[in-house]
Coordinates of C-alpha atoms in Angstrom, one line a residue:
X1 CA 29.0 9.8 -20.9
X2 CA 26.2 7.5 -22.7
X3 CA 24.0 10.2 -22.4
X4 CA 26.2 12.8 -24.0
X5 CA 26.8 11.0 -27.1
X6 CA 23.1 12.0 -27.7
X7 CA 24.1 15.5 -27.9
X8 CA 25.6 14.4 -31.6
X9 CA 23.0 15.2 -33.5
X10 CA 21.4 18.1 -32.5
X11 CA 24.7 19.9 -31.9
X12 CA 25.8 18.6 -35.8
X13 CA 22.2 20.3 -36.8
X14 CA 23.0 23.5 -34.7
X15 CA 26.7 23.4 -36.3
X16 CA 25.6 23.5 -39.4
X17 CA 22.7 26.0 -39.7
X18 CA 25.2 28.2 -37.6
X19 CA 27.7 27.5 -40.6
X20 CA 25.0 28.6 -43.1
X21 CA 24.0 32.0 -40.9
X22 CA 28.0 32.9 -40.8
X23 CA 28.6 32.2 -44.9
X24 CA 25.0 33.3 -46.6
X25 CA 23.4 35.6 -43.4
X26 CA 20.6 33.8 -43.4
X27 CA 19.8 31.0 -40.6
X28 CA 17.5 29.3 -43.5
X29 CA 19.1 29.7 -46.6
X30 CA 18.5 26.1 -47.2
X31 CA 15.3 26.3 -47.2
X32 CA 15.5 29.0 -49.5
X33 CA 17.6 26.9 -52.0
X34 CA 15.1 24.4 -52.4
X35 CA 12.2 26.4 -52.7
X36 CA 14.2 28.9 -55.1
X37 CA 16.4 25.7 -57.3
X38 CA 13.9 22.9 -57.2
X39 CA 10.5 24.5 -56.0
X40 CA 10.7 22.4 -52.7
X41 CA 8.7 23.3 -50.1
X42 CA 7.0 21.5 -46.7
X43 CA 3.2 19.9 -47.4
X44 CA 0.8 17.4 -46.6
X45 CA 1.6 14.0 -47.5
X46 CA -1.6 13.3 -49.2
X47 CA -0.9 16.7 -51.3
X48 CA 2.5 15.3 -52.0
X49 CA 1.1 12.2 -53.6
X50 CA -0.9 13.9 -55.2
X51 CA 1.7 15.7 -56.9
X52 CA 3.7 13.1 -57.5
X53 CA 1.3 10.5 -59.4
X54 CA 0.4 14.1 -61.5
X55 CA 3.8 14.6 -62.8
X56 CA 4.3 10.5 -62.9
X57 CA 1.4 10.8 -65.3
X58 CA 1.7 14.1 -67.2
X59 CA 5.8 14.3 -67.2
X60 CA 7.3 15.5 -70.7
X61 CA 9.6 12.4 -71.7
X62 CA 8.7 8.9 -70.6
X63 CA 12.4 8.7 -69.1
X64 CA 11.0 11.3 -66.5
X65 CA 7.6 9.4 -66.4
X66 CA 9.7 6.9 -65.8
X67 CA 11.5 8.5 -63.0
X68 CA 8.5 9.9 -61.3
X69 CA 6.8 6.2 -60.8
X70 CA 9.9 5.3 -59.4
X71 CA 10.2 8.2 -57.1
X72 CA 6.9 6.5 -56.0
X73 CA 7.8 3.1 -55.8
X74 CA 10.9 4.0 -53.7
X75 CA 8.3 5.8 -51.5
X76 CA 6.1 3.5 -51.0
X77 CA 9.1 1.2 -49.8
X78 CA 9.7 3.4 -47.1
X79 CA 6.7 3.7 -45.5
X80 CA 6.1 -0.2 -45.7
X81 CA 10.0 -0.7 -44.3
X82 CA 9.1 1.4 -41.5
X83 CA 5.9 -0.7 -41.0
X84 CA 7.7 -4.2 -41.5
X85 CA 10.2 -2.2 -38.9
X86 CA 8.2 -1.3 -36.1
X87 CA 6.6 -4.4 -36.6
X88 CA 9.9 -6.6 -35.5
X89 CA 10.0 -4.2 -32.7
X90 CA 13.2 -2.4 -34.2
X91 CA 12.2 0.6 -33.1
X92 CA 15.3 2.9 -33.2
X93 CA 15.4 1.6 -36.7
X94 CA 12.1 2.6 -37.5
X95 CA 12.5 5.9 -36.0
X96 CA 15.2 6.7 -38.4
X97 CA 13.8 5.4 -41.1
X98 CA 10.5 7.2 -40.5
X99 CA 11.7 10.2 -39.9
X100 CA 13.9 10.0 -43.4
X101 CA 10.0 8.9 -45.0
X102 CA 8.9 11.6 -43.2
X103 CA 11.4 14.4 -44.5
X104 CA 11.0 12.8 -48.3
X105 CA 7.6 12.2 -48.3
X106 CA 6.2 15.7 -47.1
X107 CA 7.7 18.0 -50.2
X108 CA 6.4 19.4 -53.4
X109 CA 6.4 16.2 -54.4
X110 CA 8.6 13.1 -54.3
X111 CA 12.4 13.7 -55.8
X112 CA 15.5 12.2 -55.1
X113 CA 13.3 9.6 -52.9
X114 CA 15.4 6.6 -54.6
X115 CA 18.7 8.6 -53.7
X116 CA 18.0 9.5 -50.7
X117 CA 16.5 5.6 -49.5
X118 CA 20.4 4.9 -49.4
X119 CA 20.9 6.1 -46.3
X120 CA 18.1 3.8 -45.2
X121 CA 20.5 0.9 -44.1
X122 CA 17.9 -0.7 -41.7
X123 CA 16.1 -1.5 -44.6
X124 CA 19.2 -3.1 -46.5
X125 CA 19.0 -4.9 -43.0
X126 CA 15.5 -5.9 -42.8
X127 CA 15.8 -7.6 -46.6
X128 CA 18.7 -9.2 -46.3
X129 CA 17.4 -11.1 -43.0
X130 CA 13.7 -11.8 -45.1
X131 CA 16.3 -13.3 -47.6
X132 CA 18.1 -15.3 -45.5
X133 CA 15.4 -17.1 -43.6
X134 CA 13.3 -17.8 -46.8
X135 CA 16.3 -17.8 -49.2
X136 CA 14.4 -21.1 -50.8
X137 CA 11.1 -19.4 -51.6
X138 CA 10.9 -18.2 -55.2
X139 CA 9.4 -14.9 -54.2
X140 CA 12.7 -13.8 -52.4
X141 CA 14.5 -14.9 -55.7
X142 CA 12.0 -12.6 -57.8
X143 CA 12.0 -9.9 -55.0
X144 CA 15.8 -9.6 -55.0
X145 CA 15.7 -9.9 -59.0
X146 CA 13.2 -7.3 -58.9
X147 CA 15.3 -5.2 -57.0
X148 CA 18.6 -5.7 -58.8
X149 CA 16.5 -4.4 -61.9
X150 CA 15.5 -1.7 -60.1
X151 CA 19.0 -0.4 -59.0
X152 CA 20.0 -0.5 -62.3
X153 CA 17.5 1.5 -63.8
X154 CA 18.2 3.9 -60.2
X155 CA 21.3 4.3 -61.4
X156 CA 20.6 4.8 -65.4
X157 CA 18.4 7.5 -64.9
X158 CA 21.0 9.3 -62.5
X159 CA 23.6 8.5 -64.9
X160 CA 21.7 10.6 -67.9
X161 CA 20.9 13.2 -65.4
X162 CA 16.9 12.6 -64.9
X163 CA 16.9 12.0 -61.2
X164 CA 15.9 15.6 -60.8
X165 CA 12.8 15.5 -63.2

């Protein structure tokens, strides 16, 4: 029965690309969507940084320069979460967040990376713990300051529609 359960997935994956194939005829019309709506497409990670700290730099308002350093940031965070992760030996935990770092971090270039680190719980996880054991050192108190500021401006630039670029 255990065993089964890992079936979940894969079969939700299969369900829904089977979904797509009966409604649009095409197995990867997803695909298609992001390539065609936000000119998404698989590359290297290096070539995605790249891409990123270009538009970061050279965007056309400084609310979407804004944005793009903060697509960055949020990156960044994943790749050391699933570091810190692994690290604590919290390996399923590290494979899922990987593999979401992996997804984000492999496009054009970053977007929706802040959006999308919400489904990152372990992470939540992992800071709150960091927190709670050093809850008297100043840096968790700057960190989680740091962070609050952060979420706000997340959710400000969603708000007036830049989190697309």
């Amino acid at each position: 029965v255990r065993a089964l359960s890992l079936l979940g997935g894969p079969l939700a994956v299969l369900t829904y690309f089977a979904w797509l194939k009966a409604e649009t005829g095409s197995w990867t019309e997803w695909f298609t969507a992001q390539r065609l709506g936000w000119q998404r497409q698989t590359t290297e990670p290096v070539r995605t940084l790249l891409n990123s700290v270009d538009f970061a730099r050279h965007a056309g308002t400084v609310a979407e320069r804004f944005q793009g350093w903060l697509e960055i940031l949020f990156a960044a965070g994943l790749v050391v979460g699933t570091a810190l992760l692994a690290r604590r030996r919290a390996y399923p935990e590290a494979v899922y967040v990987g593999l979401t770092a992996a997804s984000l971090l492999t496009s054009t270039r970053y977007l929706s990376v802040p959006r999308a680190s919400l489904l990152c719980f372990p992470l939540l996880l992992l800071v709150a713990d960091v927190a709670y054991r050093h809850r008297r050192a100043p840096w968790v108190w700057a960190g989680l300051g740091l962070g609050a500021a952060l979420m706000v401006a997340n959710t400000v630039t969603f708000l007036c529609a830049i989190w697309s670029g």
